[in-house]
Coordinates of C-alpha atoms in Angstrom, one line a residue:
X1 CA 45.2 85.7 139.9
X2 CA 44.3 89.4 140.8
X3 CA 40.8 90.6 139.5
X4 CA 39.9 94.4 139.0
X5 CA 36.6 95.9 138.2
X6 CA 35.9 99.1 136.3
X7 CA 33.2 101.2 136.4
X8 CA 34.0 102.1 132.6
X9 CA 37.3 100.7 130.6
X10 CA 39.1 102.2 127.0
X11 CA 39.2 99.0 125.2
X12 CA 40.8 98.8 121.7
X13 CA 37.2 99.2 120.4
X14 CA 36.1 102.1 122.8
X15 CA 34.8 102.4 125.7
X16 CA 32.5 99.8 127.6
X17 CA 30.8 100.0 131.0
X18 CA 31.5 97.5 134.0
X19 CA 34.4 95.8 132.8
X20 CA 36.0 92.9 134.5
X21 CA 39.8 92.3 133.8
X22 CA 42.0 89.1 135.5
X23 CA 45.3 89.7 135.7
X24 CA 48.0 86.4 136.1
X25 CA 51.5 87.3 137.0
X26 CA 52.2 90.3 134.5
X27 CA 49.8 89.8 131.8
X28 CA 46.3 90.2 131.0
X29 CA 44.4 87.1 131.6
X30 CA 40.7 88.0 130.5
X31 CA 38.5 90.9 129.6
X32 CA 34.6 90.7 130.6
X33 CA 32.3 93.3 129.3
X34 CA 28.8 94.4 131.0
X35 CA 29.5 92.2 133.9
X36 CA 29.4 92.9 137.8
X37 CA 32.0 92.9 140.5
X38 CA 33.2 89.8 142.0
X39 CA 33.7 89.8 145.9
X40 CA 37.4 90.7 147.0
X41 CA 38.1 92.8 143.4
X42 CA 39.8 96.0 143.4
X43 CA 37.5 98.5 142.1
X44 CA 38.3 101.8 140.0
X45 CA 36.6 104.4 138.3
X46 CA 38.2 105.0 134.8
X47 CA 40.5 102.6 133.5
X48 CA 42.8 103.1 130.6
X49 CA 45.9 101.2 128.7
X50 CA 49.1 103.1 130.5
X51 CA 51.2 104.8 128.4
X52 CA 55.5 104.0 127.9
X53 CA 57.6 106.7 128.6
X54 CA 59.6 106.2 125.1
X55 CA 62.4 108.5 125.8
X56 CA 64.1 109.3 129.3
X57 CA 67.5 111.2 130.7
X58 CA 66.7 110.1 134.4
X59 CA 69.0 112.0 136.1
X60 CA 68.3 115.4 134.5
X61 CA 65.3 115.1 136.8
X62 CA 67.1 117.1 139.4
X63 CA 68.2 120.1 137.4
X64 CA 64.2 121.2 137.2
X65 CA 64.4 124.8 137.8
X66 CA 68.0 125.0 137.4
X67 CA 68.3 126.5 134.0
X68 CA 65.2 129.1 133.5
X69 CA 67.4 132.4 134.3
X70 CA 68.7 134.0 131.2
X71 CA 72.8 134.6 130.9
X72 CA 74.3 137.9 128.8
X73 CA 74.2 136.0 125.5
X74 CA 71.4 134.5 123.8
X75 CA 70.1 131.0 125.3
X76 CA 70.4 127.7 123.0
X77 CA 70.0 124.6 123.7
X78 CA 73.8 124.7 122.9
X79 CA 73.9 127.2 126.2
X80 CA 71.7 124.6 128.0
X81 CA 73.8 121.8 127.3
X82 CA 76.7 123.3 128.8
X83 CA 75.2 123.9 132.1
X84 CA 73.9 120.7 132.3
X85 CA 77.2 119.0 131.6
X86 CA 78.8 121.0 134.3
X87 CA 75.8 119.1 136.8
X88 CA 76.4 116.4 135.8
X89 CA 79.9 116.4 136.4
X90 CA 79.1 116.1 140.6
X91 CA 76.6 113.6 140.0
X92 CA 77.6 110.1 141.8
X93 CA 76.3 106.8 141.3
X94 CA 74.4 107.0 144.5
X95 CA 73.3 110.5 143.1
X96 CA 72.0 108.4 139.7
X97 CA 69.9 106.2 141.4
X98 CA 68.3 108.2 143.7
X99 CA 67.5 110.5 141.0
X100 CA 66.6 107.9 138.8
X101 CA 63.6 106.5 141.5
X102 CA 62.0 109.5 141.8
X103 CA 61.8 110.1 138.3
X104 CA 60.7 107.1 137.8
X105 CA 57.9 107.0 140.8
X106 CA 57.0 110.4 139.4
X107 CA 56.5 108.9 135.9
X108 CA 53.9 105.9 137.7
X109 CA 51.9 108.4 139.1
X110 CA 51.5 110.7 136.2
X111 CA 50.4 107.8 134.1
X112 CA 53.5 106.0 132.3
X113 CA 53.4 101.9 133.5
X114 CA 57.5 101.9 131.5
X115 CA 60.3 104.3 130.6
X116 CA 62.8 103.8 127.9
X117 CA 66.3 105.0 129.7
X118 CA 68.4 107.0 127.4
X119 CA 71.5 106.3 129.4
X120 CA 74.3 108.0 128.4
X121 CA 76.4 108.6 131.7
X122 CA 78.6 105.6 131.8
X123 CA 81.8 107.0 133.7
X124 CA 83.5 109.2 136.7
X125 CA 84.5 112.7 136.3
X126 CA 86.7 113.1 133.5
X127 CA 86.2 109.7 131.5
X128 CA 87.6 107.1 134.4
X129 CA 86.3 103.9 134.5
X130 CA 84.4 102.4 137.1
X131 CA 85.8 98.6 138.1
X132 CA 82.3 97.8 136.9
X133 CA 82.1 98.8 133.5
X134 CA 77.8 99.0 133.8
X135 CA 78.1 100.6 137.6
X136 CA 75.8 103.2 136.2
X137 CA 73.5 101.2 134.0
X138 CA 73.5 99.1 137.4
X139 CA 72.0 102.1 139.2
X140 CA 69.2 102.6 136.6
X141 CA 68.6 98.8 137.0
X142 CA 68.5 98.9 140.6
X143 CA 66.1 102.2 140.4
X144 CA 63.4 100.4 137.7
X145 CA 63.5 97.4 140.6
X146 CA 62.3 99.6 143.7
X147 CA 59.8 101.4 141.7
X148 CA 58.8 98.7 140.1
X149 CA 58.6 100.3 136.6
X150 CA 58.8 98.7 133.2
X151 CA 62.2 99.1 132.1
X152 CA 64.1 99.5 128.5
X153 CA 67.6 100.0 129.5
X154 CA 69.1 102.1 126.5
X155 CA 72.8 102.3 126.6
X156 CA 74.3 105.1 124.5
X157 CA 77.4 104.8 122.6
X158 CA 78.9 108.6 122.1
X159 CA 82.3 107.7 121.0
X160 CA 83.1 111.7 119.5
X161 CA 82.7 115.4 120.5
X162 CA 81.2 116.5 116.8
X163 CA 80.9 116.4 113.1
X164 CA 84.9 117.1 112.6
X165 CA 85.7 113.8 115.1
X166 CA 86.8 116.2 118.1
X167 CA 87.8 114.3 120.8
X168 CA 85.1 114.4 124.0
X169 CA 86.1 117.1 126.2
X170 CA 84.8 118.1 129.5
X171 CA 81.6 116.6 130.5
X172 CA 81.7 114.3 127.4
X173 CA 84.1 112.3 129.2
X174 CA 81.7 110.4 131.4
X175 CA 79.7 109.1 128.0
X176 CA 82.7 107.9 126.3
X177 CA 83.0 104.6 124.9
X178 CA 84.3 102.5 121.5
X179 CA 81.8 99.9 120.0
X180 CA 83.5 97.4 121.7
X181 CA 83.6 99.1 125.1
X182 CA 79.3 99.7 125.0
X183 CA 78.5 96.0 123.4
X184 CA 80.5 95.1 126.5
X185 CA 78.8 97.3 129.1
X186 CA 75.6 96.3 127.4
X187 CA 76.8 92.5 128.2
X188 CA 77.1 93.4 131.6
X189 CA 73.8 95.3 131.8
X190 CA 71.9 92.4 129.7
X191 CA 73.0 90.2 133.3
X192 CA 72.2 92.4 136.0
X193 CA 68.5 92.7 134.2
X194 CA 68.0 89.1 134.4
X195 CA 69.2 89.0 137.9
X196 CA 67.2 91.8 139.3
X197 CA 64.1 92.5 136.9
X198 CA 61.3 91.0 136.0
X199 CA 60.9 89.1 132.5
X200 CA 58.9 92.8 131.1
X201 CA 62.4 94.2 131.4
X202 CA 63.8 94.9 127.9
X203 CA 67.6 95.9 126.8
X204 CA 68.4 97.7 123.7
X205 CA 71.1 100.1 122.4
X206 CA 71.4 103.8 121.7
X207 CA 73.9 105.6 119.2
X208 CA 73.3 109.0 120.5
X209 CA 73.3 111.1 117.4
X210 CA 75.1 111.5 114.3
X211 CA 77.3 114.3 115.4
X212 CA 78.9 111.4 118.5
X213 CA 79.2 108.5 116.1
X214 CA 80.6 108.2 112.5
X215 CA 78.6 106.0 110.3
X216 CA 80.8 103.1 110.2
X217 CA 80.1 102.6 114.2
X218 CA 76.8 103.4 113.3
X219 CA 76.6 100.5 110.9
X220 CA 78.5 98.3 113.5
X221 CA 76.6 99.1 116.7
X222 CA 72.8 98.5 114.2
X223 CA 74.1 95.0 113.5
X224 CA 75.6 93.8 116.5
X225 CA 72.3 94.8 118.2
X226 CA 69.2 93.2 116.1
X227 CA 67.7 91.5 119.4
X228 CA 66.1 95.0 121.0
X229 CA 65.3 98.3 120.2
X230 CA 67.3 101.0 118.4
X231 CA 66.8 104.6 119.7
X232 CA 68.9 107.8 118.0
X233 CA 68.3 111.3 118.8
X234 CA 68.3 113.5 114.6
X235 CA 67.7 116.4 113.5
X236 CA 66.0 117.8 116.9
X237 CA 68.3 121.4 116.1
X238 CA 68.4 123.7 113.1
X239 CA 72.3 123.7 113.8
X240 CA 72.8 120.4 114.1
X241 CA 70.9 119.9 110.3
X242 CA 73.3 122.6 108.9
X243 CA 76.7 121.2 110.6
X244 CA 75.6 117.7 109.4
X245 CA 74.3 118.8 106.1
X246 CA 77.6 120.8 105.5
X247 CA 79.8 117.7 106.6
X248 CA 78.1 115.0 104.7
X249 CA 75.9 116.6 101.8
X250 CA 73.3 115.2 103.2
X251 CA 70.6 115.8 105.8
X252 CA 70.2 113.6 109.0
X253 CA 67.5 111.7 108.4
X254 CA 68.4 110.9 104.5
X255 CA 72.2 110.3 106.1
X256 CA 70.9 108.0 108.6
X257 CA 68.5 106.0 105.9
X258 CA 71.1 106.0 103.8
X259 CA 73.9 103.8 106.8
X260 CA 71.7 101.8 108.0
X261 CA 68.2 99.7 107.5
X262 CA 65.9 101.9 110.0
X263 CA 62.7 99.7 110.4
X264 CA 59.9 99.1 113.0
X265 CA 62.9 98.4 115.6
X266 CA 64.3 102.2 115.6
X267 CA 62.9 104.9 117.2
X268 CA 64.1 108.5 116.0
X269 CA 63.9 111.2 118.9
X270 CA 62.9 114.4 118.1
X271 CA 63.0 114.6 114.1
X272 CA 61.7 118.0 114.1
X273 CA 63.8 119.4 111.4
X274 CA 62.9 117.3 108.4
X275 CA 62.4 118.1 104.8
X276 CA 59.4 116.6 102.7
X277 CA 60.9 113.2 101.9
X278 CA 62.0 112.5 105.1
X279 CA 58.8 112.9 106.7
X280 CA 57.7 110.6 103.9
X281 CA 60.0 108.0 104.1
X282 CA 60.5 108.1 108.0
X283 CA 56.4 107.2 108.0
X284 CA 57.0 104.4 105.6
X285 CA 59.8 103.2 107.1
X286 CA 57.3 102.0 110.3
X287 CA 60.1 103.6 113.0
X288 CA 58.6 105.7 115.8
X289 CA 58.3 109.2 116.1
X290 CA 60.0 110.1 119.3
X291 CA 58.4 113.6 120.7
X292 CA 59.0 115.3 123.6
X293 CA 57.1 118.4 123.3
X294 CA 57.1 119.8 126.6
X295 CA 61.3 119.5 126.4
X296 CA 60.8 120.5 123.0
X297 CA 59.3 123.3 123.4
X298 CA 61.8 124.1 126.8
X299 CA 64.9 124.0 124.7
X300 CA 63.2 125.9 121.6
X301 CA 64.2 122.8 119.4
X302 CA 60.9 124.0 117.2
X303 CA 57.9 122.0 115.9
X304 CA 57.5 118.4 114.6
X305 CA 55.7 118.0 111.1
X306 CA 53.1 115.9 113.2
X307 CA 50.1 116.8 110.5
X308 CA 52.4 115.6 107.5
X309 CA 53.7 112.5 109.0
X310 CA 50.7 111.2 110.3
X311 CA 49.1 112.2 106.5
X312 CA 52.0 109.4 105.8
X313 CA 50.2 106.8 108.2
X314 CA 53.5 107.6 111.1
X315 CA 53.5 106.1 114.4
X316 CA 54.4 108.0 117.3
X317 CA 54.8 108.4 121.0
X318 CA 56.0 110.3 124.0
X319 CA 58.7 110.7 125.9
X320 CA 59.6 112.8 128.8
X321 CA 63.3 113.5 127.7
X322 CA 64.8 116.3 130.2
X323 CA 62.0 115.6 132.8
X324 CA 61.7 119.2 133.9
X325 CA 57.8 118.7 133.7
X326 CA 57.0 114.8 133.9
X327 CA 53.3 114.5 132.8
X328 CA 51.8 112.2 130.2
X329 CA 48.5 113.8 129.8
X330 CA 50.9 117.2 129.6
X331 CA 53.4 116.0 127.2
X332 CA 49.8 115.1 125.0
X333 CA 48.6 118.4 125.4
X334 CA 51.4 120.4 124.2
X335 CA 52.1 118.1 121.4
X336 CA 48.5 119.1 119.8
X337 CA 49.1 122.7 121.2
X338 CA 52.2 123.2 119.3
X339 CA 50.6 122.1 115.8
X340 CA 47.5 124.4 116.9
X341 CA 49.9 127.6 117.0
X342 CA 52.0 126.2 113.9
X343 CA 48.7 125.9 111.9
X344 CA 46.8 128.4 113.9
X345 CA 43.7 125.7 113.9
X346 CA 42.1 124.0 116.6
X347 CA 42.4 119.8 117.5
X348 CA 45.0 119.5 114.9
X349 CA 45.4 116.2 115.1
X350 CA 42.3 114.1 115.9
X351 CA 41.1 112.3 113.1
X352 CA 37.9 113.1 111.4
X353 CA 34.6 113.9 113.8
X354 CA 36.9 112.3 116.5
X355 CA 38.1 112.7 120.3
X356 CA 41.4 115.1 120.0
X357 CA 42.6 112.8 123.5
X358 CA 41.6 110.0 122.9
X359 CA 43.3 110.0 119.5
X360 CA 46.5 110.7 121.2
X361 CA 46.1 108.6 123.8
X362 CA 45.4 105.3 121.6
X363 CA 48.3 106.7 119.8
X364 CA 51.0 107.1 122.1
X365 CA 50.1 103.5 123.8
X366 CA 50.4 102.2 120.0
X367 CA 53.7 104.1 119.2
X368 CA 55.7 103.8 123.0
X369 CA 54.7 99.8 123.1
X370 CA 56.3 99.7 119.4
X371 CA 59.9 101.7 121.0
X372 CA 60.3 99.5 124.2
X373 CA 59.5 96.8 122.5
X374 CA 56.7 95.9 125.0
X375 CA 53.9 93.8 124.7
X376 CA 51.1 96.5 125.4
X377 CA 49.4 99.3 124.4
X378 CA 45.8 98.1 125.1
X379 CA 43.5 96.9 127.5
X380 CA 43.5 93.1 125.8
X381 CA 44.0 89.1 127.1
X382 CA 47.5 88.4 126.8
X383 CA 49.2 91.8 126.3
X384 CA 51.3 93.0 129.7
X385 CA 48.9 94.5 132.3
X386 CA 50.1 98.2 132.2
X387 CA 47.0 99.7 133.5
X388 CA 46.1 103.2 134.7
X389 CA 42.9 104.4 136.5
X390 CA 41.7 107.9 137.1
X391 CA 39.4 109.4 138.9
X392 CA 36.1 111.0 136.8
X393 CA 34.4 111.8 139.8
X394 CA 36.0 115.5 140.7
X395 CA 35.5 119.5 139.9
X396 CA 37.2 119.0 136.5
X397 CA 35.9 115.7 134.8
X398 CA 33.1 114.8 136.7
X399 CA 30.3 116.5 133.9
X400 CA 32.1 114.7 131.2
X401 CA 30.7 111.5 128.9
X402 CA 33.1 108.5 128.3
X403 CA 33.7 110.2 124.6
X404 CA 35.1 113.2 126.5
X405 CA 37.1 111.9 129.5
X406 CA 40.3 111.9 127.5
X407 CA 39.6 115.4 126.4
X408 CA 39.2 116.9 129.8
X409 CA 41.7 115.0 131.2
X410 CA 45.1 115.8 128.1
X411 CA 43.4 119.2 127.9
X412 CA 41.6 120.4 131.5
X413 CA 42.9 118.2 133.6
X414 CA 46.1 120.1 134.9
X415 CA 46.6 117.1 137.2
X416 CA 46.8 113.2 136.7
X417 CA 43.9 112.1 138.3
X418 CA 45.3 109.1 138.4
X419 CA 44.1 106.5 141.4
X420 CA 46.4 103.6 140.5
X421 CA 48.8 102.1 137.9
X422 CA 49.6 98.8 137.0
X423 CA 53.1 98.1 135.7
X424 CA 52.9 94.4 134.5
X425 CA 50.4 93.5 136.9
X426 CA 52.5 95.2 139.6
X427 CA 50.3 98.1 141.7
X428 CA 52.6 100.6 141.9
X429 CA 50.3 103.3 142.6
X430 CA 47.5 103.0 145.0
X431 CA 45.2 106.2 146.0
X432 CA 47.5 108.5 144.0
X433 CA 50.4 107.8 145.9
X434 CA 53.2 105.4 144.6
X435 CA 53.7 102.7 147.4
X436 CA 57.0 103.7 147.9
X437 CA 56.8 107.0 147.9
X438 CA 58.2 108.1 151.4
X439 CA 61.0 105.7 151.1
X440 CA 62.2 107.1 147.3
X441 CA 61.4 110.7 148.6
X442 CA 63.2 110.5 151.8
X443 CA 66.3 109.0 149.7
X444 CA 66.1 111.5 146.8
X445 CA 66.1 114.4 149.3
X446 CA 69.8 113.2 151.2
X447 CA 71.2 112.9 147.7
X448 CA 69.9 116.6 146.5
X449 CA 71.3 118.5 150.2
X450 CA 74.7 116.7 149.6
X451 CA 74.6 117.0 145.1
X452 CA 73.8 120.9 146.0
X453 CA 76.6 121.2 148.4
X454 CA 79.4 119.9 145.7
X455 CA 77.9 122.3 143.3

């Protein structure tokens, strides 16, 4: 049993001074209010229910900076994409995992306990197979285990280069798989979890979009995979709305509604080009909302509806997608920022005579425990002990009441301030350093100097 006291703790109902939590294995084992420290507990200033990280391309991690410098032609995500599948094209498994742990370390510190891996690179350089069909899922596995991180392995099928069922070309041909081929590499993944993981560890499945499968593996891949969560990336371009609207009649999220039954299991990333009854029926359909606003706003994707859906009663949460930037409290910030300049209104999307942060923040731990699948979310006995501390005593927050804290710290903080993080009871972080820092560094910095020299 590990015991932790805080000086002041964000409970479901609020915050409450000198709270005692004991933690057994990787839950939450009780919750004391106005109570005092017990010899040999770890003490902490601020202490909030982490966040999940509902929507992750690890390895893009390392192409931070890469694509900022504008060609001849007019830059697209289209134009993005490109470069980034020639990067990936050098990438080796050893390249994966090193990435993958430093994203993933980065993510601890910066507030997010679990990550929800959109993994999509399954092959070598031009579609050959590895002898181990889950090599690469492997990697991410192996990644999650010296970070410690709560993981949600996500395994993509892409199975066709667009809309008119091209074939993949190019960089494609490292994501390409049939039905068959990703139920069986999601087998294989389901095993090396057990193995290696902890029992927080969740496995799901991932048709990438509608333009990389047809609906009929769409249908097939939603039923063969009831046991986890179901993640989809729609509607996140205006070109990708008119290409599917033109080949189907229909727009993605009505297409999509219309294959399969999309319930509290899916999770739709990006939906930020949706029509009225979309918005509507997405909300009532109880899936999650999967933003990205600070990749979002990088690949000028445009604006979620975030004032209408959540007028619906919509759940949402936040993921760090092309981790260029990897920030919780940042990814918060711009999310309310980029319905302020849409509406040209200040805190958007706090609730009446409410906290704009702390509204955010309860709703992003609601919405990312929903996508993972996750027992968390809050600071409560018997939910997983994904905890994160900061530090209230500094320059920025120090002048700031409890109700405040997660105002200055989404919107002044500029920084994490975060002290330590819990990842199902494991103490990742300790003084604002992950424990393994120097090791994950000093590994991610060898596989950078030799992915840089094959570039």
């Amino acid at each position: 049993m590990t015991a932790l006291f805080a000086k002041r703790a964000l409970l479901q109902e609020g915050w409450r001074n000198d709270v005692r939590l004991e933690i057994d294995g990787l839950a939450i084992a009780s919750v004391t209010i106005d109570t005092k420290a017990k010899p040999g507990d770890a003490r902490v200033d601020s202490l909030l229910p982490a966040l999940a990280n509902l929507h992750s391309h690890a390895f893009q991690r390392a192409m931070a900076g890469m694509t900022e410098r504008r060609g001849l032609s007019t830059d697209s995500f289209w134009t993005w994409r490109d470069l980034m599948y020639r990067f990936l094209d050098v990438l080796t498994p050893e390249d994966i995992e090193a990435i993958a742990a430093l994203a993933f370390m980065e993510m601890q510190e910066q507030g997010f306990a679990a990550v929800a891996e959109f993994h999509y690179v399954h092959h070598q350089k031009a579609g050959m197979r590895y002898s181990n069909v889950a090599e690469l899922s492997q990697r991410i596995i192996a990644a999650a285990k010296a970070t410690g991180i709560g993981l949600t392995h996500l395994p993509v099928l892409y199975a066709r280069g667009g809309l008119d069922n091209a074939a993949l070309a190019g960089g494609q041909l490292r994501f390409g798989n049939s039905v068959e081929e990703l139920l069986a590499l999601r087998d294989n993944a389901v095993h090396a979890i057990k193995q290696q993981l902890s029992a927080d560890s969740r496995i799901g499945v991932a048709p990438h979009s509608l333009r990389a499968v047809t609906q009929q593996q769409l249908i097939e891949i939603a039923k063969a995979c009831t046991d986890g969560p179901i993640h989809i990336h729609v509607a996140e371009q205006a070109r990708e709305v008119e290409d599917v609207l033109k080949a189907t009649g229909k727009h993605p999220v009505r297409l999509l509604f219309d294959a399969c039954d999309v319930n509290a299991n899916w999770c739709l990333i990006h939906a930020t080009h949706l029509d009225a009854s979309e918005i509507r029926d997405m909300a009532q359909s109880r899936a999650v909302a999967g933003l990205c606003p600070i990749t979002e706003a990088n690949l000028g994707d445009g604006t979620f509806a975030a004032v209408d859906f959540l007028a619906h009663a919509g759940t949402f949460g936040i993921g760090t997608d092309s981790n260029i930037c990897i920030t919780a409290a940042g990814e918060l910030a711009q999310l309310e920022y980029s319905q302020r300049l849409l509406h040209r209104q200040r805190n958007v999307l706090a609730t009446s005579n409410g906290s704009t942060g702390q509204f955010l923040w309860h709703g992003a731990a609601k919405g990312g425990a929903q996508a993972l699948q996750r027992n968390c979310g809050a600071i409560s006995p018997g939910l997983l002990a994904d905890l994160v501390a900061i530090d209230s005593d500094n320059e920025t927050l120090g002048g700031l009441s409890s109700g405040q804290l997660l105002d200055g710290l989404v919107f002044a903080g500029c920084e994490a301030h975060v002290t330590d993080l819990w990842s199902a009871g494991r103490h990742c972080v300790k003084e604002g350093r992950h424990v393994a820092r120097d090791a994950i560094a000093k590994t991610y910095r060898k596989a950078l100097a030799g992915l840089t020299a094959r570039m």
